[in-house]
Coordinates of C-alpha atoms and ligand atoms in Angstrom, one line a residue:
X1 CA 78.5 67.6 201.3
X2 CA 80.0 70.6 202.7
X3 CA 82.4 71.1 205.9
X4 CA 79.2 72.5 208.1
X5 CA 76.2 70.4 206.2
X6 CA 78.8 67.2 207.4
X7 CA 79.0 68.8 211.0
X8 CA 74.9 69.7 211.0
X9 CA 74.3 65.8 210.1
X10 CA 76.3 63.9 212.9
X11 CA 75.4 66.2 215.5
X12 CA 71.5 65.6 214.9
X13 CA 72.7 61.9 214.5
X14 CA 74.8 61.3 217.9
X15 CA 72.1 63.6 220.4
X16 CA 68.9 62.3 219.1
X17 CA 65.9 63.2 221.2
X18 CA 67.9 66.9 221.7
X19 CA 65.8 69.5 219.3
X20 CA 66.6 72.7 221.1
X21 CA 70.5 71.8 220.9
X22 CA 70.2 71.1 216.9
X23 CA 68.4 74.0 216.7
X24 CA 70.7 76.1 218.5
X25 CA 74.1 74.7 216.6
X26 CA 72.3 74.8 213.1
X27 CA 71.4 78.1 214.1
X28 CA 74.9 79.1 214.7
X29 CA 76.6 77.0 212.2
X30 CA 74.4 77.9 209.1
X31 CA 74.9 82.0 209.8
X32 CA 78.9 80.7 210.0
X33 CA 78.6 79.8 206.8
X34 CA 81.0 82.7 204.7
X35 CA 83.9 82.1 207.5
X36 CA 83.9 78.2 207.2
X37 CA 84.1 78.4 204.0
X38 CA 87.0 80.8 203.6
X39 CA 88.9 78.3 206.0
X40 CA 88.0 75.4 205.6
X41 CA 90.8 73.1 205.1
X42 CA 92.5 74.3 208.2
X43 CA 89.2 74.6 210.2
X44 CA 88.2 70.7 208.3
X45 CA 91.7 69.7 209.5
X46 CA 91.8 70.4 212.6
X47 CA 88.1 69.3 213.3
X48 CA 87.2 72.9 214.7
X49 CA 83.7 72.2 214.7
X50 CA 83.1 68.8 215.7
X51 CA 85.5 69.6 218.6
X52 CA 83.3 73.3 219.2
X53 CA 79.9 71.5 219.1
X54 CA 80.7 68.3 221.7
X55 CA 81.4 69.7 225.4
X56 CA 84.2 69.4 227.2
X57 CA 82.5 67.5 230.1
X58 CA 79.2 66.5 231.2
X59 CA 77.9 65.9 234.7
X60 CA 74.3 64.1 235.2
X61 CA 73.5 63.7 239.0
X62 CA 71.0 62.6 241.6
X63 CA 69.5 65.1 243.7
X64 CA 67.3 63.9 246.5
X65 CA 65.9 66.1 249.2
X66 CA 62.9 65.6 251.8
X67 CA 59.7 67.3 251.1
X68 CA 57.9 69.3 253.9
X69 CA 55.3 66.4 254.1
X70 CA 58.7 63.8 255.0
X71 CA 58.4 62.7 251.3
X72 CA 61.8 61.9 249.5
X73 CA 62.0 63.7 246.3
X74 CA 64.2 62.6 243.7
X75 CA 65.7 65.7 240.9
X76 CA 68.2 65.7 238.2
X77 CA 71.1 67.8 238.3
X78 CA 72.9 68.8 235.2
X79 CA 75.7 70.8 234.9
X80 CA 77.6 70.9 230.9
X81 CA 81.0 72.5 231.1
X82 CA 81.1 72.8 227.2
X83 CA 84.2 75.3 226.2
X84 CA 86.7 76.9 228.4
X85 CA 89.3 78.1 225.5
X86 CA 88.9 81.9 226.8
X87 CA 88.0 81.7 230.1
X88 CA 86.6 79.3 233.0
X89 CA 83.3 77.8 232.2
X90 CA 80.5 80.3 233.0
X91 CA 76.7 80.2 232.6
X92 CA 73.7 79.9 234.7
X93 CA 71.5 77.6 236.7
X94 CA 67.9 76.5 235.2
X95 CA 65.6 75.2 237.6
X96 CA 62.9 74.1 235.7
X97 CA 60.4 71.2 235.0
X98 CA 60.9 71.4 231.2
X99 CA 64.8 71.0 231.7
X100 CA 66.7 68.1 230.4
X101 CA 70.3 67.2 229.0
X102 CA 69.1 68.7 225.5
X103 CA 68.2 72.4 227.0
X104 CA 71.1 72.6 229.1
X105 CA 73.4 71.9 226.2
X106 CA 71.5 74.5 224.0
X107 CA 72.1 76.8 226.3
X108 CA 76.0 75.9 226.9
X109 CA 76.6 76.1 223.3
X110 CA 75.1 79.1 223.1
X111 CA 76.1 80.6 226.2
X112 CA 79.9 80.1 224.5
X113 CA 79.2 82.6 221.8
X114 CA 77.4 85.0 224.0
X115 CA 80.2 85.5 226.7
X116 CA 82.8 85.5 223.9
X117 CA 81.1 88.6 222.7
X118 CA 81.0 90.4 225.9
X119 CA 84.7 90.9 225.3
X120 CA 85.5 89.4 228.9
X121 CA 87.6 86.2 229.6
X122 CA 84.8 83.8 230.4
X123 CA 83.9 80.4 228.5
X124 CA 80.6 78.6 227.8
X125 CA 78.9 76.6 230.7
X126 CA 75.3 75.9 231.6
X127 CA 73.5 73.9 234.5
X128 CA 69.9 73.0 236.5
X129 CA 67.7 70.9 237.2
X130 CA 64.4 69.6 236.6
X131 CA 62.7 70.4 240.1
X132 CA 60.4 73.2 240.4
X133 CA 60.9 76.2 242.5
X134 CA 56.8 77.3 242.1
X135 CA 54.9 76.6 245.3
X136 CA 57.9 75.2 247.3
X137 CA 58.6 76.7 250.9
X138 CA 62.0 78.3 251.8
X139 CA 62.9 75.1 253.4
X140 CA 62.0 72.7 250.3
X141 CA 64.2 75.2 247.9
X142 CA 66.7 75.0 250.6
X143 CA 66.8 71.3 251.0
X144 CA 66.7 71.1 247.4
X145 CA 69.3 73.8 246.8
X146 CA 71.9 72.0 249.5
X147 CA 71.2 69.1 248.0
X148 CA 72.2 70.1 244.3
X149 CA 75.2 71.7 245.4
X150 CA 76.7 68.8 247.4
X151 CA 77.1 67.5 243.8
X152 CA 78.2 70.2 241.9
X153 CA 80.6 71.3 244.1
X154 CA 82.8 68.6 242.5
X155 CA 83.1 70.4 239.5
X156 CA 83.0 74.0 240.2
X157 CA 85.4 76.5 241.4
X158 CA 86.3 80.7 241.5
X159 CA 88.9 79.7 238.6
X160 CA 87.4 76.3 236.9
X161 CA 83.9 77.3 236.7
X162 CA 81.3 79.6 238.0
X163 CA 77.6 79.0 237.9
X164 CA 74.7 81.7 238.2
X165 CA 71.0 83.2 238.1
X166 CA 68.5 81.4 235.2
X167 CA 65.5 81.0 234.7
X168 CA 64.2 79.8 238.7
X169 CA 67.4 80.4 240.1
X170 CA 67.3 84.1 241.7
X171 CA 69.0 86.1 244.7
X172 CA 67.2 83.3 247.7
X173 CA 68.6 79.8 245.6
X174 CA 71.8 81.2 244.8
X175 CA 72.1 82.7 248.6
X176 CA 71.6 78.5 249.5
X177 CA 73.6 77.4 247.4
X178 CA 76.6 79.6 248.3
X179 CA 76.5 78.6 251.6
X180 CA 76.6 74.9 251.0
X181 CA 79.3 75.3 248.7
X182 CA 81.1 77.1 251.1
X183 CA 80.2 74.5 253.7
X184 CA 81.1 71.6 252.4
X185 CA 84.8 73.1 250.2
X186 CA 85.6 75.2 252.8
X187 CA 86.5 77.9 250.8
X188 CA 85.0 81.7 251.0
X189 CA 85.8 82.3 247.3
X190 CA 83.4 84.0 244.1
X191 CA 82.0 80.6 243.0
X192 CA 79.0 81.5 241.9
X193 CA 77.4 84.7 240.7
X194 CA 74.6 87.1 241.2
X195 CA 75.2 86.5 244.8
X196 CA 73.3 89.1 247.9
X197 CA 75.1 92.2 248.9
X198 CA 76.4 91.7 251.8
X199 CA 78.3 88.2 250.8
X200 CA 80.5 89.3 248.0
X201 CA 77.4 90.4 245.3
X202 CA 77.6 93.0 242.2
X203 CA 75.3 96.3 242.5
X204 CA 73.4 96.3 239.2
X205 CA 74.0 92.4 238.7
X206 CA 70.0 91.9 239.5
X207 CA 69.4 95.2 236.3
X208 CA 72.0 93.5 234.2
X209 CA 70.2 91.6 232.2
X210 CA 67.2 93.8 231.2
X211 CA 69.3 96.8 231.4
X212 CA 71.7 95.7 229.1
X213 CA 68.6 94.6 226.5
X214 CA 68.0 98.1 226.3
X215 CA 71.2 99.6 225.7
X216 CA 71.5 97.5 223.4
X217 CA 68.2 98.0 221.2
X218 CA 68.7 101.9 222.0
X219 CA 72.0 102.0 219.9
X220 CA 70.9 99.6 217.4
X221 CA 67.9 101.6 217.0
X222 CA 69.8 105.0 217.1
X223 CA 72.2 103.5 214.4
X224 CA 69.4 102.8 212.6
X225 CA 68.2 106.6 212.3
X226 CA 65.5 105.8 215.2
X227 CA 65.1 106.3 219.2
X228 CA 63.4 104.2 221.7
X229 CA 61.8 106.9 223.2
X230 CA 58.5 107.4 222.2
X231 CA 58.4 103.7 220.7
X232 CA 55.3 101.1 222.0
X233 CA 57.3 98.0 223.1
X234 CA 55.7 94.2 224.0
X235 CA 57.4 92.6 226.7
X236 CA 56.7 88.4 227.7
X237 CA 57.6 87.2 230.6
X238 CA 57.7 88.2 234.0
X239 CA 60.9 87.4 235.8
X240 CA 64.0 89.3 236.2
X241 CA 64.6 89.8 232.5
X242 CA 61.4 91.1 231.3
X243 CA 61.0 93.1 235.2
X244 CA 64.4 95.0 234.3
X245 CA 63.7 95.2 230.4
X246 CA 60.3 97.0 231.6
X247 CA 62.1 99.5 233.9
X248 CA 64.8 100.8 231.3
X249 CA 62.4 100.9 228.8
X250 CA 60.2 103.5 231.0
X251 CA 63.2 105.3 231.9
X252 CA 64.0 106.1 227.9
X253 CA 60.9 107.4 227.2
X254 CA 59.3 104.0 225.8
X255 CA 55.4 102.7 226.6
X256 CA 55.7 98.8 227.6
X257 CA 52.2 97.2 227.4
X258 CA 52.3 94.0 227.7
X259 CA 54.0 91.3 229.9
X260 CA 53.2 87.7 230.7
X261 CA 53.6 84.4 233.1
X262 CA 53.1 80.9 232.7
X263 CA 49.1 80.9 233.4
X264 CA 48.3 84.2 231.3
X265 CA 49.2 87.7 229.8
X266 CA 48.3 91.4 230.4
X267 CA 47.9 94.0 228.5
X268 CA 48.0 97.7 230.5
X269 CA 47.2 100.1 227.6
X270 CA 48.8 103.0 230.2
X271 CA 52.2 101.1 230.5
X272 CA 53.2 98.4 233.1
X273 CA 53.3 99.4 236.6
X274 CA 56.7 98.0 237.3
X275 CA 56.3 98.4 241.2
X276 CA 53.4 96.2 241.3
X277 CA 54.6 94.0 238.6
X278 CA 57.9 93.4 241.2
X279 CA 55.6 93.3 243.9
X280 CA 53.2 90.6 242.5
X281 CA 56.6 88.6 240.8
X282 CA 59.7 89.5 243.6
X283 CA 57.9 89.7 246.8
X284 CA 54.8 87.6 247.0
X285 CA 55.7 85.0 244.2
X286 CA 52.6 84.9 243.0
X287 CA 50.8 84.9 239.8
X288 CA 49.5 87.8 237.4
X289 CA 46.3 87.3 237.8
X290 CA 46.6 89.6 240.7
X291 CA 47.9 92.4 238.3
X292 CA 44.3 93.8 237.9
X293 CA 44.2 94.7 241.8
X294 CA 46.7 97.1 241.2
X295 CA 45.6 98.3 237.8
X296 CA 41.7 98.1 237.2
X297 CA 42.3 99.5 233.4
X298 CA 44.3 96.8 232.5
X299 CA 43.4 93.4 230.8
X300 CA 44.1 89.7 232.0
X301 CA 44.2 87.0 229.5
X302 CA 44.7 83.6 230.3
X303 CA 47.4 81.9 227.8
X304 CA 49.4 83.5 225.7
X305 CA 49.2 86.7 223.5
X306 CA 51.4 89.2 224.1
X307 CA 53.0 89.4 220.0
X308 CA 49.1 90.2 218.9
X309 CA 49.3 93.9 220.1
X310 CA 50.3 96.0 217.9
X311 CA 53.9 97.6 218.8
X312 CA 57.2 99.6 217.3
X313 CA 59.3 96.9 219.4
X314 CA 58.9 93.5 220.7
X315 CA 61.1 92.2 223.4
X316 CA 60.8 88.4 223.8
X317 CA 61.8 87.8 227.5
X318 CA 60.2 84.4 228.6
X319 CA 61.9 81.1 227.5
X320 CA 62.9 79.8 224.2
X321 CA 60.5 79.1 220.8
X322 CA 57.9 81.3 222.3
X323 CA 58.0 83.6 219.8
X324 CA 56.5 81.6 216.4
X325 CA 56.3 82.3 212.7
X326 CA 52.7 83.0 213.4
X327 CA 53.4 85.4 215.7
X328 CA 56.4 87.0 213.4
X329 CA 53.5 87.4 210.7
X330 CA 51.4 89.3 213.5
X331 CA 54.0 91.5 214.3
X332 CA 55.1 92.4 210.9
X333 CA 51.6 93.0 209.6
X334 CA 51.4 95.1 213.3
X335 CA 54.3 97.0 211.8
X336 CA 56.7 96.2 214.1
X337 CA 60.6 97.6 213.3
X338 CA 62.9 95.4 216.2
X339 CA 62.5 92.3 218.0
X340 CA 65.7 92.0 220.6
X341 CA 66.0 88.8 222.6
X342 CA 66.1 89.1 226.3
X343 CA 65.8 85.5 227.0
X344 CA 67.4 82.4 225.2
X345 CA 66.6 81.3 221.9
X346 CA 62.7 82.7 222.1
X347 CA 62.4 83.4 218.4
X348 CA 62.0 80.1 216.8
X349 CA 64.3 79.6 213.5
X350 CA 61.4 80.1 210.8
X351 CA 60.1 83.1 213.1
X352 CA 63.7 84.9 212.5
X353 CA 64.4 84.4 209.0
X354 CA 60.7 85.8 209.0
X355 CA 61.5 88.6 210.3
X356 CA 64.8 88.7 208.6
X357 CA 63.4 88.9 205.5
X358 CA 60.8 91.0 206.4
X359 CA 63.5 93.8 207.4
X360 CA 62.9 93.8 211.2
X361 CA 66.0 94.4 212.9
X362 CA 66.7 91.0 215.1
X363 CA 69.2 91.4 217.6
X364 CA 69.8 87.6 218.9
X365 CA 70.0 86.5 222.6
X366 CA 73.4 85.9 222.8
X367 CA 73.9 89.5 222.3
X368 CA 71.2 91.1 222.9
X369 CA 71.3 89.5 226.6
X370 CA 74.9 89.2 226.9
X371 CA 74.6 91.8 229.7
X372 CA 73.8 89.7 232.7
X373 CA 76.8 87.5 232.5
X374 CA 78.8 90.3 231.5
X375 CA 78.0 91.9 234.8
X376 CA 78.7 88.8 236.3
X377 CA 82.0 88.4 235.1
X378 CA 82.7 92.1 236.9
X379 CA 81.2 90.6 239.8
X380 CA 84.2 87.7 239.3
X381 CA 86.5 90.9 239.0
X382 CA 85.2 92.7 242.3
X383 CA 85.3 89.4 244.1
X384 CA 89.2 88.9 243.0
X385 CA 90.0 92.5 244.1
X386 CA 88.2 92.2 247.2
X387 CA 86.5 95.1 246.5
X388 CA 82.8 96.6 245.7
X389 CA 82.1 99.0 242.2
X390 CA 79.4 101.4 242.9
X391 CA 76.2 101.0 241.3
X392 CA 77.0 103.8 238.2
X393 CA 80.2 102.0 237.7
X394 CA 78.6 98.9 237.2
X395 CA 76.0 100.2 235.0
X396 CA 78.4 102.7 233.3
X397 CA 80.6 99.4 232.5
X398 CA 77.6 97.7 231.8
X399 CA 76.5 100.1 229.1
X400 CA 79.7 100.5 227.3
X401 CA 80.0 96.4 226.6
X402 CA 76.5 96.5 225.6
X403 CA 76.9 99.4 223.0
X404 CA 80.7 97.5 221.6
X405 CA 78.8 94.1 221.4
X406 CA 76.1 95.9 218.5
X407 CA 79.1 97.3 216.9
X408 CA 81.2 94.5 217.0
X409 CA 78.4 92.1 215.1
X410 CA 77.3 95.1 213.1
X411 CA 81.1 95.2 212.1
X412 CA 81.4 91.5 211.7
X413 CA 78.1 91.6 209.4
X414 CA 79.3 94.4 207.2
X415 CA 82.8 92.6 207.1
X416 CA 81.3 89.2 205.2
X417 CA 78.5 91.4 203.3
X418 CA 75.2 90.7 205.4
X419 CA 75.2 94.3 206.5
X420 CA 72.7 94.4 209.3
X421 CA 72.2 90.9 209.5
X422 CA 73.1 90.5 213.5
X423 CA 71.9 87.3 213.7
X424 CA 75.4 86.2 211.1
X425 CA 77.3 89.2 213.0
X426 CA 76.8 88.1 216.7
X427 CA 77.4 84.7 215.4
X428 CA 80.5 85.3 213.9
X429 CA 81.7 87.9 215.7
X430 CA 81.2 85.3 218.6
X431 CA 83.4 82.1 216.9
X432 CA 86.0 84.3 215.5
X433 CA 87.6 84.8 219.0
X434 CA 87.0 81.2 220.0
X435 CA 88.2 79.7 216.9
X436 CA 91.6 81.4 217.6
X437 CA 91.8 80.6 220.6
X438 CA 91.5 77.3 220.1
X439 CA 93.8 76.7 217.3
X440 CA 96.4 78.6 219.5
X441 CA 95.5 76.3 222.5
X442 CA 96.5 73.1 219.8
X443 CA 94.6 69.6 219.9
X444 CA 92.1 69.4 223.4
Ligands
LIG1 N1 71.7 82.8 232.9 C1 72.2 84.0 232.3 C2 72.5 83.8 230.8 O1 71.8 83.1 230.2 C3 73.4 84.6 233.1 C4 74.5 83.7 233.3 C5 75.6 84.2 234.2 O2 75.5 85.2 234.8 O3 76.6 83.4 234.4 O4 73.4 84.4 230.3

């Protein structure tokens, strides 16, 4: 058996019950492949990747709060500090009933790749919880929020690691968590990320992460001898990805059609009306059934959808394996050209070789949405200067990592002969500057 078929085996046989995290390494470790293989003794030698694919630490905790009826609620806490050889643990916060050890480790291993290629000095960490932000008051989150962070304020720190925004963690739980943090360590210091404004937050941090989707697809599709503008794009989701996504998209010139929640899906034939979508989604938290009071042309459809209208570019923004080999075939037949990953892991692995094969350029999460931690890591700048970038600095900065991370895994593709491949490039772009490190950093 070879070096990563050896790896593959013991890591499905010592995390049983974890599918999302196999599927995430043999994801990774397949597409490494050609660069294994041309080191392996060294790599086998010095157990690269049995040491790469087990974290550094785990923390599993208790999180009890009170409930606004005097009820005691009783959450998980998770936080996985999984690789810190180029920078302090960084990743984000996932507060969401479908969470578990598994997810959070999928996400830390993959988070490791996708903040090595932003180019910036931050490692591979991811967190959350299993509670439920939907239907909560501002107190419950609260409670629930102070509660967590007495915890994880154990393990975290400005230079040891520094949490963020996920999926259910926005602008009001990282704002309570801040402040119990600083509470309880006593210490006004950037320990988390995507924090408000006025208490040490990045302009453009909230954009980042759909902005940066776009810049990215735009110069993948411009190297491609194509241009967003003009293109028909399918968006899922509905949170601050997709939102953002939505908004950059308009502003090159592309139709978005489609976007989706939980409950349903919607289809506005004359483009999303991002105001009332961040009305509906920011401001009331609500659902988007209510979509068709601000837009009587559009349709509401209750489950999911979104990848059977036809499009030039799809932009999977929801959570992970939404995005099927069913819904590959749709698209393809649709005679769709990109697919680019705003969230985690959303293209399942049959749906991506589909596609692969197929000729659809596939840019993967971890590059393709690399720019919301990358902004957060200039927030971790601006917080150690003690000073605030303006908004076009951020975005300007913002742009030009998004625009080096396509060319670096279109580079890194070309380099090992699977020109335009970026699922192999990103990966291996990714590894290559953690696998140094980590042979210069000797045995831990
Ligand atoms: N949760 C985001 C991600 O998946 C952002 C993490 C961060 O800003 O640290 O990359």
């Amino acid at each position: 058996m070879g070096y990563v078929d050896e790896v593959l085996a013991s890591v499905i046989e010592k995390n049983p019950s974890q599918p999302e995290f196999h599927q995430a390494v043999k994801e990774v470790l397949e597409s490494l492949r050609p660069v294994i293989d041309a080191n392996e003794e060294a790599y086998r030698k010095d157990a690269l990747l049995e040491r790469l694919v087990e974290p550094d630490r785990q923390f599993m905790f208790r999180v009890p709060w009170v409930d606004d009826k005097g009820q005691v609620q009783v959450n998980r806490g998770f936080r996985v500090q999984f690789n810190n050889s180029i920078g302090p643990y960084k990743g984000g916060l996932r507060l969401h009933p479908s969470v578990n050890l598994g997810i959070i480790k999928f996400l830390g291993f993959e988070q490791i790749f996708k903040n090595s290629l932003t180019g910036l000095p931050i490692g591979g960490g991811k967190g959350g919880s299993d509670f439920d932000p939907k239907g909560k008051s501002d107190r419950e989150v609260m409670a629930f929020c102070q509660s967590f962070m007495t915890e994880l304020c154990k393990y975290i720190g400005a230079d040891t690691d520094v949490p963020a925004g996920d999926i259910g963690t926005g602008a009001r739980e990282i704002g309570y968590m801040f402040g119990q943090y600083k509470k309880i360590r006593g210490l006004y210091e950037g320990v988390l990320t995507g924090k408000g404004l006025s208490y040490g937050g990045s302009l453009a941090r909230t954009e980042a992460t759909g902005y940066g989707l776009l810049y990215l697809t735009a110069e993948m599709l411009k190297c491609n001898g194509s241009d967003i503008a003009g293109k028909t794009v399918c968006v899922s989701g509905a949170g601050n990805v997709a939102i953002y996504a939505i908004q950059k998209a308009q502003q090159l010139g592309a139709k978005v059609v489609t976007c989706s929640d939980s409950t349903g899906w919607v289809y506005d034939p004359d483009g999303i009306d991002v105001a009332a979508l961040q009305e509906i989604k920011e401001v009331k938290r609500a659902r988007l059934t209510e979509y068709k009071n601000y837009r009587p042309n559009a349709e509401y459809h209750e489950g999911r959808g979104v990848w059977s209208v036809k499009c030039d570019v799809a932009l999977p923004c929801a959570t992970q394996n939404e995005l099927t080999l069913d819904d590959a075939k749709t698209l393809v037949a649709n005679g769709v050209t990109a697919v680019a990953e705003g969230a985690n892991m959303p293209t399942t692995y049959e749906a991506t070789q589909y596609l692969l094969e197929n000729k659809v350029l596939f840019a993967p999460g971890k590059a393709a949405n690399a720019g919301g931690v990358a902004t957060s890591a200039l927030e971790m700048s601006q917080n150690s200067e003690r000073l605030s970038w303006t908004f076009e600095e951020v975005d300007s900065k913002l742009q030009g990592i998004m625009v080096n991370i396509f060319h670096n895994m279109d580079d890194a593709a070309k380099r090992y002969g699977f020109e335009g491949n970026y699922v192999v490039g990103a990966n291996i772009a990714g590894f290559e500057k953690v696998a140094n490190a980590m042979t210069a950093q000797g045995i831990c």
